[in-house]
Short mmCIF file of C-alpha atoms and ligand atoms in Angstrom, two decimals:
data_model
loop_
_atom_site.label_atom_id
_atom_site.label_comp_id
_atom_site.label_asym_id
_atom_site.label_seq_id
_atom_site.Cartn_x
_atom_site.Cartn_y
_atom_site.Cartn_z
CA MET I 1 -52.91 0.28 -4.19
CA VAL I 2 -50.66 -1.62 -1.71
CA SER I 3 -51.10 -5.33 -1.64
CA ARG I 4 -51.98 -6.84 1.76
CA VAL I 5 -49.63 -9.23 3.42
CA ILE I 6 -51.17 -11.85 5.63
CA PRO I 7 -48.59 -13.37 7.87
CA VAL I 8 -48.49 -17.14 8.07
CA ASP I 9 -47.84 -19.54 11.04
CA PRO I 10 -44.35 -20.69 11.86
CA PHE I 11 -43.11 -23.36 9.43
CA ASP I 12 -40.44 -25.79 8.44
CA LEU I 13 -40.25 -26.31 4.61
CA VAL I 14 -38.14 -29.03 3.43
CA ILE I 15 -37.38 -28.90 -0.31
CA PHE I 16 -36.39 -32.26 -1.77
CA GLY I 17 -34.41 -31.50 -4.91
CA GLY I 18 -33.36 -28.18 -3.35
CA THR I 19 -30.28 -27.88 -5.54
CA GLY I 20 -32.32 -28.38 -8.73
CA ASP I 21 -33.50 -26.07 -11.48
CA LEU I 22 -37.05 -25.51 -10.22
CA ALA I 23 -36.04 -24.93 -6.68
CA GLN I 24 -33.20 -22.61 -7.51
CA ARG I 25 -35.06 -20.68 -10.36
CA LYS I 26 -38.70 -20.54 -8.92
CA ILE I 27 -39.32 -21.94 -5.45
CA LEU I 28 -36.50 -20.31 -3.45
CA PRO I 29 -36.81 -16.89 -5.22
CA ALA I 30 -40.61 -16.95 -4.51
CA LEU I 31 -39.97 -17.69 -0.82
CA PHE I 32 -37.41 -14.91 -0.63
CA ARG I 33 -39.81 -12.43 -2.19
CA ARG I 34 -42.44 -13.30 0.36
CA PHE I 35 -39.82 -13.05 3.08
CA CYS I 36 -38.88 -9.52 1.86
CA ALA I 37 -42.63 -8.68 1.75
CA GLY I 38 -42.79 -9.41 5.48
CA GLN I 39 -44.97 -12.56 5.18
CA TRP I 40 -42.61 -14.81 7.13
CA PRO I 41 -42.96 -15.24 10.92
CA ASP I 42 -39.77 -15.36 12.98
CA ASP I 43 -39.91 -19.08 13.52
CA ALA I 44 -39.67 -20.39 9.93
CA GLN I 45 -36.95 -22.16 8.06
CA ILE I 46 -36.19 -23.91 4.77
CA ILE I 47 -34.23 -26.90 4.56
CA GLY I 48 -32.86 -28.10 1.20
CA ALA I 49 -32.38 -31.82 0.80
CA ALA I 50 -30.84 -33.40 -2.20
CA ARG I 51 -28.11 -35.77 -3.21
CA ALA I 52 -25.31 -33.27 -3.52
CA GLU I 53 -22.89 -33.42 -0.60
CA TYR I 54 -23.15 -29.72 0.26
CA THR I 55 -22.41 -28.25 3.67
CA PRO I 56 -25.27 -25.85 4.80
CA ASP I 57 -22.84 -22.92 4.00
CA ALA I 58 -22.07 -24.17 0.59
CA PHE I 59 -25.83 -24.49 -0.15
CA ARG I 60 -26.44 -20.99 1.06
CA GLU I 61 -23.84 -19.77 -1.43
CA VAL I 62 -25.63 -21.57 -4.22
CA VAL I 63 -29.00 -20.11 -3.10
CA ALA I 64 -27.51 -16.62 -2.72
CA GLU I 65 -26.22 -16.82 -6.38
CA SER I 66 -29.74 -17.95 -7.65
CA LEU I 67 -31.45 -15.17 -5.74
CA ARG I 68 -29.18 -12.65 -7.26
CA SER I 69 -30.23 -13.85 -10.71
CA HIS I 70 -33.90 -14.58 -10.06
CA ALA I 71 -34.92 -12.10 -7.49
CA PRO I 72 -32.51 -9.34 -8.40
CA SER I 73 -34.16 -6.25 -6.97
CA GLN I 74 -34.83 -7.90 -3.54
CA SER I 75 -31.27 -9.39 -3.21
CA ARG I 76 -29.79 -5.90 -3.64
CA ASN I 77 -30.89 -5.49 -0.07
CA ALA I 78 -27.80 -7.11 1.60
CA ASP I 79 -29.49 -7.28 5.11
CA ALA I 80 -32.57 -8.97 3.74
CA LEU I 81 -30.43 -11.38 1.77
CA ASN I 82 -28.27 -12.33 4.77
CA THR I 83 -31.13 -12.69 7.16
CA PHE I 84 -33.02 -14.91 4.68
CA LEU I 85 -29.94 -17.04 4.22
CA GLN I 86 -29.68 -17.67 7.96
CA ARG I 87 -33.11 -19.34 7.72
CA VAL I 88 -31.88 -21.70 5.09
CA ASP I 89 -30.25 -25.02 5.94
CA TYR I 90 -29.24 -28.20 4.05
CA VAL I 91 -29.04 -31.99 4.52
CA PRO I 92 -27.53 -34.22 1.93
CA LEU I 93 -30.06 -37.03 1.44
CA ASP I 94 -30.78 -39.78 -1.10
CA ALA I 95 -34.55 -40.37 -1.53
CA LEU I 96 -33.79 -43.91 -2.37
CA SER I 97 -31.79 -44.62 0.77
CA ASP I 98 -32.73 -44.83 4.43
CA THR I 99 -29.72 -42.97 5.73
CA ALA I 100 -29.69 -39.29 6.73
CA TRP I 101 -33.35 -39.08 7.56
CA GLY I 102 -32.47 -38.88 11.27
CA ARG I 103 -30.33 -35.77 10.55
CA LEU I 104 -33.27 -34.20 8.81
CA ALA I 105 -35.68 -35.13 11.57
CA ALA I 106 -33.32 -33.38 14.02
CA LYS I 107 -33.67 -30.08 12.25
CA LEU I 108 -37.49 -30.08 12.47
CA THR I 109 -39.68 -28.66 15.19
CA ASP I 110 -42.70 -30.78 16.26
CA ASP I 111 -45.52 -28.14 16.59
CA ARG I 112 -44.76 -26.19 13.45
CA VAL I 113 -46.45 -26.41 10.14
CA ARG I 114 -44.27 -28.84 8.30
CA ALA I 115 -44.20 -28.91 4.46
CA PHE I 116 -42.28 -31.33 2.22
CA TYR I 117 -41.83 -30.12 -1.32
CA PHE I 118 -41.18 -32.95 -3.80
CA SER I 119 -39.10 -30.96 -6.41
CA VAL I 120 -37.50 -34.03 -7.74
CA GLY I 121 -38.26 -36.41 -10.70
CA PRO I 122 -41.72 -38.04 -10.52
CA GLN I 123 -40.23 -41.43 -10.15
CA LEU I 124 -39.26 -40.45 -6.67
CA PHE I 125 -42.70 -39.07 -5.41
CA GLY I 126 -43.91 -42.43 -4.09
CA GLN I 127 -40.50 -43.30 -2.49
CA LEU I 128 -40.46 -39.85 -0.68
CA ALA I 129 -44.00 -40.24 0.68
CA GLU I 130 -43.11 -43.70 2.04
CA ARG I 131 -39.87 -42.68 3.63
CA ILE I 132 -41.28 -39.55 5.32
CA LYS I 133 -43.88 -41.88 6.90
CA HIS I 134 -41.47 -44.65 7.67
CA HIS I 135 -39.06 -42.38 9.47
CA ASP I 136 -41.86 -40.84 11.39
CA LEU I 137 -41.59 -37.31 9.99
CA ALA I 138 -45.23 -36.87 9.27
CA THR I 139 -47.14 -34.82 11.97
CA PRO I 140 -50.69 -33.83 11.83
CA LYS I 141 -49.61 -30.39 10.58
CA THR I 142 -47.61 -31.97 7.68
CA ARG I 143 -48.37 -31.29 3.96
CA ILE I 144 -46.63 -32.58 0.91
CA VAL I 145 -46.32 -30.57 -2.27
CA VAL I 146 -46.17 -32.70 -5.45
CA GLU I 147 -44.79 -31.22 -8.79
CA LYS I 148 -45.98 -32.05 -12.19
CA PRO I 149 -46.07 -34.42 -14.04
CA PHE I 150 -48.64 -36.28 -11.86
CA GLY I 151 -48.63 -39.56 -13.68
CA HIS I 152 -48.11 -40.34 -17.37
CA ASP I 153 -51.54 -41.73 -17.90
CA LEU I 154 -54.66 -42.72 -15.86
CA GLU I 155 -53.15 -45.95 -14.68
CA SER I 156 -49.88 -44.31 -13.36
CA ALA I 157 -51.81 -41.35 -11.89
CA ARG I 158 -54.07 -43.79 -10.03
CA ALA I 159 -51.09 -45.66 -8.74
CA LEU I 160 -49.40 -42.51 -7.51
CA ASN I 161 -52.64 -41.32 -5.80
CA ALA I 162 -52.92 -44.77 -4.14
CA ILE I 163 -49.27 -44.67 -2.73
CA LEU I 164 -49.76 -40.98 -1.57
CA ALA I 165 -53.17 -42.01 0.05
CA GLU I 166 -51.55 -44.85 2.00
CA HIS I 167 -49.46 -42.23 3.97
CA PHE I 168 -51.36 -38.93 3.69
CA SER I 169 -54.96 -37.76 3.69
CA GLU I 170 -56.14 -35.88 0.68
CA GLY I 171 -56.22 -32.73 2.74
CA GLN I 172 -52.42 -33.08 3.15
CA ILE I 173 -51.60 -33.52 -0.54
CA TYR I 174 -50.94 -30.34 -2.57
CA ARG I 175 -50.69 -31.25 -6.34
CA ILE I 176 -49.17 -28.16 -8.04
CA ASP I 177 -50.40 -26.75 -11.39
CA HIS I 178 -48.58 -23.44 -11.36
CA TYR I 179 -50.96 -21.93 -13.75
CA LEU I 180 -53.52 -21.80 -11.07
CA GLY I 181 -51.25 -19.50 -9.00
CA LYS I 182 -51.13 -16.90 -11.80
CA GLU I 183 -52.68 -13.63 -10.81
CA THR I 184 -54.83 -13.46 -14.01
CA VAL I 185 -56.19 -16.98 -13.41
CA GLN I 186 -57.39 -16.02 -10.01
CA ASN I 187 -58.67 -12.82 -11.48
CA LEU I 188 -60.70 -14.83 -13.96
CA MET I 189 -62.67 -16.14 -11.03
CA ALA I 190 -62.92 -12.67 -9.56
CA VAL I 191 -64.17 -11.25 -12.89
CA ARG I 192 -66.69 -14.13 -13.34
CA PHE I 193 -68.05 -14.38 -9.81
CA GLY I 194 -67.40 -10.81 -8.42
CA ASN I 195 -69.30 -8.93 -11.16
CA MET I 196 -72.91 -9.03 -12.25
CA LEU I 197 -71.83 -7.97 -15.74
CA PHE I 198 -70.56 -11.26 -17.32
CA GLU I 199 -72.23 -14.19 -15.72
CA PRO I 200 -75.71 -13.76 -17.30
CA LEU I 201 -73.89 -13.79 -20.78
CA TRP I 202 -71.59 -16.77 -19.90
CA ASN I 203 -73.23 -19.52 -21.75
CA SER I 204 -73.93 -20.88 -25.19
CA GLN I 205 -76.78 -18.35 -25.84
CA TYR I 206 -74.40 -15.48 -26.02
CA VAL I 207 -70.90 -17.01 -26.30
CA ASP I 208 -70.00 -18.32 -29.81
CA HIS I 209 -66.97 -20.15 -28.83
CA ILE I 210 -63.85 -19.94 -26.61
CA GLN I 211 -60.22 -19.99 -27.57
CA ILE I 212 -57.46 -20.89 -25.25
CA THR I 213 -53.85 -20.43 -26.39
CA VAL I 214 -50.70 -21.27 -24.57
CA ALA I 215 -47.91 -20.51 -26.96
CA GLU I 216 -44.24 -20.73 -26.18
CA SER I 217 -41.40 -19.33 -28.16
CA VAL I 218 -38.80 -21.65 -26.53
CA GLY I 219 -38.10 -25.18 -27.49
CA ILE I 220 -37.55 -28.09 -25.09
CA ASP I 221 -33.90 -27.69 -24.54
CA GLY I 222 -32.71 -29.31 -21.29
CA ARG I 223 -35.80 -31.53 -20.99
CA GLU I 224 -35.41 -33.53 -24.16
CA GLU I 225 -35.79 -37.05 -22.65
CA TYR I 226 -38.77 -36.21 -20.59
CA TYR I 227 -40.45 -34.25 -23.30
CA ASP I 228 -40.12 -36.88 -25.94
CA ARG I 229 -41.99 -39.38 -23.72
CA ALA I 230 -44.62 -36.78 -22.84
CA GLY I 231 -45.38 -34.39 -25.76
CA ALA I 232 -47.63 -31.39 -25.72
CA MET I 233 -50.74 -33.32 -24.95
CA ARG I 234 -49.44 -34.74 -21.62
CA ASP I 235 -47.09 -31.85 -20.77
CA MET I 236 -49.47 -29.07 -21.25
CA MET I 237 -53.01 -29.91 -22.51
CA GLN I 238 -53.82 -32.58 -19.78
CA ASN I 239 -53.07 -30.12 -16.99
CA HIS I 240 -52.54 -26.29 -17.74
CA LEU I 241 -55.02 -25.94 -20.54
CA MET I 242 -57.51 -28.28 -19.02
CA GLN I 243 -57.32 -26.22 -15.83
CA LEU I 244 -57.93 -23.00 -17.71
CA LEU I 245 -60.93 -24.52 -19.53
CA CYS I 246 -62.39 -25.67 -16.11
CA LEU I 247 -62.21 -22.17 -14.73
CA ILE I 248 -63.88 -20.75 -17.83
CA ALA I 249 -66.59 -23.36 -18.06
CA MET I 250 -67.43 -24.16 -14.37
CA GLU I 251 -70.59 -23.31 -12.58
CA PRO I 252 -70.26 -20.75 -9.80
CA PRO I 253 -69.17 -22.61 -6.64
CA ALA I 254 -71.36 -21.85 -3.54
CA LYS I 255 -68.27 -20.52 -1.82
CA PHE I 256 -64.52 -20.00 -2.60
CA ASP I 257 -63.45 -22.97 -0.70
CA PRO I 258 -61.20 -25.78 -1.93
CA ASP I 259 -63.81 -28.51 -2.33
CA ALA I 260 -66.57 -26.27 -3.60
CA VAL I 261 -64.27 -24.95 -6.32
CA ARG I 262 -62.73 -28.36 -7.14
CA ASP I 263 -66.10 -30.16 -7.25
CA GLU I 264 -67.18 -27.61 -10.00
CA LYS I 265 -63.99 -28.11 -12.00
CA LEU I 266 -64.34 -31.88 -11.82
CA LYS I 267 -67.84 -31.59 -13.15
CA VAL I 268 -66.54 -29.74 -16.17
CA ILE I 269 -63.87 -32.39 -16.92
CA ARG I 270 -66.47 -35.22 -16.56
CA ALA I 271 -68.75 -33.33 -19.03
CA LEU I 272 -66.09 -33.28 -21.75
CA ASP I 273 -67.09 -35.22 -24.82
CA PRO I 274 -64.38 -37.55 -26.26
CA VAL I 275 -62.50 -35.62 -28.94
CA GLU I 276 -63.12 -36.68 -32.58
CA PRO I 277 -59.79 -37.41 -34.40
CA HIS I 278 -60.66 -34.83 -37.13
CA HIS I 279 -60.91 -32.25 -34.37
CA ILE I 280 -57.28 -32.59 -33.38
CA VAL I 281 -54.17 -31.20 -34.99
CA ARG I 282 -50.74 -32.43 -33.95
CA GLY I 283 -47.50 -30.62 -34.97
CA GLN I 284 -43.82 -30.93 -34.58
CA PHE I 285 -41.37 -28.06 -35.13
CA ASP I 286 -38.87 -27.88 -37.89
CA ALA I 287 -35.43 -26.29 -37.65
CA GLY I 288 -35.43 -22.47 -37.87
CA PRO I 289 -33.30 -19.50 -36.84
CA SER I 290 -33.81 -20.27 -33.15
CA GLY I 291 -32.39 -23.76 -33.32
CA ALA I 292 -32.48 -27.36 -34.56
CA GLY I 293 -35.72 -29.09 -35.49
CA TYR I 294 -37.62 -31.26 -32.93
CA ARG I 295 -36.17 -34.63 -33.99
CA ASP I 296 -32.51 -33.42 -33.90
CA THR I 297 -33.17 -31.74 -30.52
CA VAL I 298 -34.38 -34.93 -28.91
CA GLY I 299 -31.84 -37.02 -30.82
CA ASN I 300 -34.62 -39.22 -32.16
CA PRO I 301 -34.89 -39.12 -36.00
CA ARG I 302 -38.16 -41.10 -36.05
CA SER I 303 -39.80 -39.42 -33.10
CA THR I 304 -43.63 -38.94 -33.53
CA THR I 305 -44.07 -36.88 -30.39
CA GLU I 306 -46.04 -33.71 -30.84
CA SER I 307 -44.63 -30.34 -29.81
CA TYR I 308 -47.85 -28.72 -30.75
CA VAL I 309 -51.55 -29.61 -30.35
CA ALA I 310 -54.76 -27.94 -31.28
CA LEU I 311 -58.20 -29.42 -30.69
CA ARG I 312 -61.89 -28.59 -30.54
CA ALA I 313 -63.46 -29.67 -27.19
CA HIS I 314 -67.11 -29.81 -26.13
CA VAL I 315 -68.49 -29.47 -22.69
CA SER I 316 -71.76 -31.39 -22.81
CA ASN I 317 -74.02 -29.67 -20.32
CA TRP I 318 -76.86 -27.12 -20.34
CA ARG I 319 -74.64 -24.14 -20.15
CA TRP I 320 -72.27 -24.97 -22.94
CA ALA I 321 -74.16 -27.20 -25.29
CA GLY I 322 -73.21 -26.13 -28.93
CA THR I 323 -70.35 -23.78 -27.84
CA PRO I 324 -67.06 -25.24 -28.89
CA PHE I 325 -63.82 -24.59 -26.93
CA TYR I 326 -60.66 -24.47 -29.15
CA LEU I 327 -57.45 -25.16 -27.35
CA ARG I 328 -53.93 -24.89 -28.67
CA THR I 329 -50.47 -25.07 -27.32
CA GLY I 330 -47.10 -25.43 -28.78
CA LYS I 331 -43.32 -24.86 -28.60
CA ARG I 332 -41.06 -22.65 -30.78
CA LEU I 333 -44.04 -20.45 -31.85
CA ILE I 334 -43.97 -16.95 -33.06
CA GLU I 335 -44.37 -15.48 -29.54
CA ARG I 336 -44.70 -16.47 -25.93
CA SER I 337 -48.29 -15.81 -25.10
CA SER I 338 -51.05 -17.31 -23.02
CA VAL I 339 -54.45 -15.91 -23.60
CA ILE I 340 -58.09 -16.87 -23.22
CA ASN I 341 -60.55 -15.34 -25.68
CA VAL I 342 -64.22 -15.47 -25.00
CA MET I 343 -65.81 -14.78 -28.35
CA PHE I 344 -69.35 -13.48 -28.00
CA LYS I 345 -71.91 -13.86 -30.69
CA ASP I 346 -72.78 -11.17 -33.20
CA ALA I 347 -75.61 -8.80 -32.24
CA PRO I 348 -78.70 -10.48 -33.59
CA HIS I 349 -79.73 -7.59 -35.91
CA SER I 350 -77.84 -4.65 -37.19
CA ILE I 351 -79.82 -1.40 -37.12
CA PHE I 352 -76.86 0.18 -38.94
CA GLY I 353 -77.28 -1.76 -42.17
CA ALA I 354 -75.08 -4.26 -44.02
CA ASP I 355 -72.33 -1.70 -44.52
CA ALA I 356 -71.63 -1.45 -40.82
CA GLY I 357 -69.96 -4.84 -40.91
CA ARG I 358 -70.14 -7.62 -38.42
CA HIS I 359 -69.07 -6.85 -34.91
CA ALA I 360 -68.80 -9.13 -31.95
CA ASN I 361 -67.48 -8.60 -28.46
CA VAL I 362 -64.40 -10.43 -27.41
CA LEU I 363 -63.21 -10.68 -23.78
CA SER I 364 -59.50 -11.45 -23.79
CA ILE I 365 -57.87 -12.68 -20.59
CA ARG I 366 -54.10 -12.39 -20.91
CA LEU I 367 -51.99 -14.67 -18.67
CA GLN I 368 -48.63 -13.70 -20.07
CA PRO I 369 -47.02 -11.40 -21.06
CA ASN I 370 -48.55 -8.22 -19.66
CA GLU I 371 -51.24 -9.93 -17.47
CA GLY I 372 -54.60 -8.21 -17.83
CA ILE I 373 -58.11 -8.25 -19.40
CA THR I 374 -59.33 -6.60 -22.48
CA LEU I 375 -62.95 -6.25 -23.62
CA LYS I 376 -63.41 -5.35 -27.25
CA VAL I 377 -66.61 -3.24 -27.70
CA THR I 378 -68.10 -1.72 -30.89
CA ILE I 379 -68.40 2.10 -31.01
CA LYS I 380 -68.97 4.68 -33.68
CA GLU I 381 -65.91 5.71 -35.49
CA PRO I 382 -65.26 9.36 -34.49
CA GLY I 383 -66.01 12.17 -36.91
CA PRO I 384 -68.59 13.04 -39.45
CA GLY I 385 -69.35 10.79 -42.45
CA GLY I 386 -72.19 8.61 -41.30
CA MET I 387 -72.50 5.76 -38.91
CA ARG I 388 -69.35 3.69 -39.32
CA LEU I 389 -68.55 1.18 -36.67
CA VAL I 390 -65.22 0.24 -35.19
CA ASP I 391 -64.08 -2.14 -32.51
CA VAL I 392 -61.97 -0.65 -29.69
CA PRO I 393 -60.45 -2.34 -26.65
CA LEU I 394 -61.44 -1.42 -23.05
CA ASP I 395 -57.95 -2.42 -21.78
CA MET I 396 -57.08 -3.28 -18.25
CA SER I 397 -53.48 -4.14 -17.78
CA PHE I 398 -53.14 -5.22 -14.10
CA ALA I 399 -49.78 -3.49 -13.75
CA GLU I 400 -51.24 -0.18 -14.86
CA ALA I 401 -54.51 -0.58 -13.17
CA LEU I 402 -53.02 -1.59 -9.70
CA GLY I 403 -50.24 1.04 -9.67
CA SER I 404 -46.46 1.06 -9.88
CA GLU I 405 -45.76 -1.14 -6.93
CA ASN I 406 -47.41 -3.97 -8.86
CA GLN I 407 -45.37 -3.51 -12.01
CA ASP I 408 -43.67 -6.72 -11.03
CA PRO I 409 -46.64 -9.03 -10.64
CA PRO I 410 -46.13 -11.84 -8.01
CA ASP I 411 -44.90 -15.07 -9.38
CA ALA I 412 -47.38 -18.06 -9.28
CA TYR I 413 -45.10 -19.87 -6.94
CA GLU I 414 -45.21 -17.08 -4.32
CA ARG I 415 -48.94 -17.50 -3.97
CA LEU I 416 -48.90 -21.31 -4.09
CA VAL I 417 -46.09 -21.87 -1.63
CA MET I 418 -47.69 -19.55 0.92
CA ASP I 419 -51.07 -21.27 0.29
CA VAL I 420 -49.39 -24.60 1.24
CA ILE I 421 -48.17 -23.08 4.59
CA ARG I 422 -51.63 -21.51 5.18
CA GLY I 423 -53.28 -24.88 4.50
CA ASN I 424 -55.37 -23.60 1.60
CA GLN I 425 -55.89 -26.15 -1.21
CA THR I 426 -58.20 -24.07 -3.43
CA LEU I 427 -55.61 -23.59 -6.15
CA PHE I 428 -54.27 -27.09 -6.02
CA MET I 429 -55.63 -30.17 -7.94
CA ARG I 430 -57.50 -32.81 -6.14
CA GLY I 431 -56.72 -36.48 -6.95
CA ASP I 432 -59.99 -37.21 -8.62
CA GLU I 433 -59.56 -34.17 -10.96
CA VAL I 434 -56.25 -35.35 -12.09
CA GLU I 435 -57.61 -38.83 -12.76
CA ALA I 436 -60.55 -37.41 -14.72
CA ALA I 437 -58.24 -35.30 -16.84
CA TRP I 438 -56.23 -38.40 -17.63
CA ALA I 439 -59.34 -40.38 -18.46
CA TRP I 440 -60.23 -37.76 -21.01
CA THR I 441 -56.56 -37.51 -22.45
CA ASP I 442 -55.70 -41.26 -22.65
CA PRO I 443 -58.03 -42.18 -25.47
CA ILE I 444 -56.80 -39.33 -27.53
CA ILE I 445 -53.24 -40.51 -27.20
CA ALA I 446 -54.26 -44.17 -27.72
CA GLY I 447 -55.99 -43.17 -30.88
CA TRP I 448 -52.78 -41.63 -32.26
CA GLN I 449 -50.88 -44.68 -31.37
CA ALA I 450 -53.42 -47.04 -32.86
CA ARG I 451 -53.52 -45.10 -36.12
CA GLY I 452 -49.71 -44.55 -36.38
CA ASP I 453 -50.50 -40.78 -36.43
CA VAL I 454 -47.46 -38.63 -37.51
CA PRO I 455 -47.46 -34.94 -36.37
CA LYS I 456 -47.51 -32.25 -39.17
CA PRO I 457 -44.28 -30.25 -39.40
CA TYR I 458 -44.40 -26.57 -38.72
CA ASP I 459 -41.86 -23.86 -39.15
CA SER I 460 -40.09 -22.68 -35.96
CA GLY I 461 -41.20 -19.12 -35.19
CA SER I 462 -44.57 -19.56 -36.94
CA THR I 463 -48.08 -19.76 -35.44
CA GLY I 464 -48.11 -23.58 -35.79
CA PRO I 465 -49.18 -26.02 -38.52
CA GLY I 466 -51.55 -24.80 -41.16
CA ASP I 467 -54.02 -27.55 -40.38
CA ALA I 468 -54.79 -25.79 -37.12
CA GLU I 469 -56.06 -22.88 -39.12
CA LEU I 470 -58.20 -25.34 -41.14
CA LEU I 471 -59.70 -26.67 -37.91
CA MET I 472 -61.18 -23.32 -37.32
CA LYS I 473 -61.86 -22.46 -40.91
CA ARG I 474 -64.09 -25.45 -41.34
CA ASP I 475 -66.36 -24.10 -38.67
CA GLY I 476 -66.35 -20.59 -40.18
CA ARG I 477 -64.07 -19.20 -37.46
CA ARG I 478 -60.45 -18.08 -37.09
CA TRP I 479 -57.91 -17.99 -34.28
CA GLN I 480 -57.31 -14.62 -32.74
CA GLY I 481 -53.62 -13.61 -33.26
CA ILE I 482 -51.31 -15.43 -30.86
CA ASN I 483 -50.59 -12.02 -29.20
CA PRO I 484 -53.64 -9.88 -29.74
P1 NAD H 501 -33.48 -31.06 -11.73
O1 NAD H 501 -32.92 -32.30 -12.44
O2 NAD H 501 -32.87 -29.76 -12.06
O3 NAD H 501 -33.33 -31.27 -10.12
C1 NAD H 501 -33.57 -32.51 -9.56
C2 NAD H 501 -33.23 -32.38 -8.10
O4 NAD H 501 -33.54 -33.59 -7.46
C3 NAD H 501 -31.74 -32.15 -7.82
O5 NAD H 501 -31.74 -31.31 -6.65
C4 NAD H 501 -31.23 -33.47 -7.50
O6 NAD H 501 -30.08 -33.48 -6.57
C5 NAD H 501 -32.45 -34.16 -6.72
N1 NAD H 501 -32.41 -35.52 -6.78
C6 NAD H 501 -32.28 -36.41 -7.84
N2 NAD H 501 -32.28 -37.72 -7.42
C7 NAD H 501 -32.39 -37.70 -6.02
C8 NAD H 501 -32.42 -38.61 -5.10
N3 NAD H 501 -32.40 -39.97 -5.30
N4 NAD H 501 -32.53 -38.25 -3.76
C9 NAD H 501 -32.64 -36.93 -3.44
N5 NAD H 501 -32.64 -35.86 -4.39
C10 NAD H 501 -32.50 -36.30 -5.58
O7 NAD H 501 -35.01 -31.06 -11.90
P2 NAD H 501 -36.04 -29.88 -11.92
O8 NAD H 501 -36.08 -29.15 -13.26
O9 NAD H 501 -35.70 -28.99 -10.70
O10 NAD H 501 -37.45 -30.63 -11.68
C11 NAD H 501 -37.89 -31.06 -10.41
C12 NAD H 501 -39.37 -31.51 -10.60
O11 NAD H 501 -40.14 -30.39 -10.89
C13 NAD H 501 -39.64 -32.53 -11.60
O12 NAD H 501 -40.64 -33.42 -11.17
C14 NAD H 501 -40.10 -31.67 -12.80
O13 NAD H 501 -40.97 -32.41 -13.65
C15 NAD H 501 -40.85 -30.58 -12.10
N6 NAD H 501 -41.07 -29.35 -12.77
C16 NAD H 501 -39.85 -28.62 -13.14
C17 NAD H 501 -39.99 -27.46 -13.82
C18 NAD H 501 -38.87 -26.62 -14.22
O14 NAD H 501 -39.13 -25.51 -14.76
N7 NAD H 501 -37.66 -27.00 -13.89
C19 NAD H 501 -41.34 -26.92 -14.11
C20 NAD H 501 -42.37 -27.75 -13.79
C21 NAD H 501 -42.28 -28.94 -13.09
#
């Protein structure tokens, strides 16, 4: 199956922070892959803008080097690489100063789609929005793309929303959560709303509980200062896991359009109960073969920041009353794996007798690695010897199902950056969604601070603190393996 490429309108894309890690490792390689796929029109260019005093040629060399590392197969095509680099330009610019904006303006074309990607530290988001407006760079076709973190708490998120809203309409603001650009996440909506099979069972009558795991094997090297102020709750739970929960729990939107989808997600967040303290486990990794312990890594021997959090959430509405959602995420865990497990209830009565054991269906949606969906079903164990039951997976790995040209599934940023150019906000967070997520998160963090809560240590390379197992065990349940 060959994927369809829908060309986009001519555009100018300015990447503030174009020399930084995210731009070089993710955004520019994503744009290059889309270029190679033929999605770019002739009239399109990228302008890097950052503090470094590069000439355009020196910047192109830096970009070429990054593309060789992060889009290796495409960059082996020297013609494609050179043609792409001709579309790349650079302006040295300090977001905190009013000089150089005229030079940037001179490189832009009035009637094209114009996108400004804020790939700089969050303290600069407001400044950039103000200066774009002040220097008259915002046209009706202008969009701004705002990276995470979007605020540190409800108050700062509200303040940032207010600054952005002074200069841009909500329809021009693209708040990125790159999880929403992952193929499997979009597939989750296709599976739920494109099939008759699942939706009738998608409720508390048939679903026992839901598990969402985002496990990382890496630590926090290179981001120590930011992470120690944020922790797993702010860095992962408030945004990525919350978004996954929304897509699993939301009602079918009337259509696949930005506000219809985001209205339904917002209703889920607003229906979340406050989380009881005994339904949360925080952890902090100890030293292990893969490196130093958390406190040594951040250089703060008394840090009480969590690198792991597991919790039990409840969506209080008709569909989900009584069905818990167990969410967990952490660093330095045994494996890198993001998976959603929808755990169906046992069959109400076993006609095969007590010896047949208990069997329940599990729908596993794997985000990484090996994106795909598995449905565990119960069948008869082959062979004579009575009616013995066994669970087997109906496995659909997307790479296998879609053919060899999809072995290298598109990176989330490919989809998201092109959606910005197309003007499609469906996979971006709306301001009220972000605020609602903080409104749910803030009391949890405030509770830890008020109680002087200290995270439980866990071994690097393990599945996390033992208390997270207890969280499930108390409810008569257990986590599925981190990599099922
Ligand atoms: P980085 O430190 O590697 O790069 C920052 C960039 O901003 C550099 O190009 C730098 O020159 C530029 N910059 C700094 N101060 C500036 C100023 N005053 N004026 C103009 N440019 C300035 O950071 P990064 O890792 O690329 O992260 C960028 C943003 O993306 C951050 O908000 C971060 O939270 C977010 N983000 C990064 C990642 C990642 O994997 N790196 C993932 C998710 C979100």
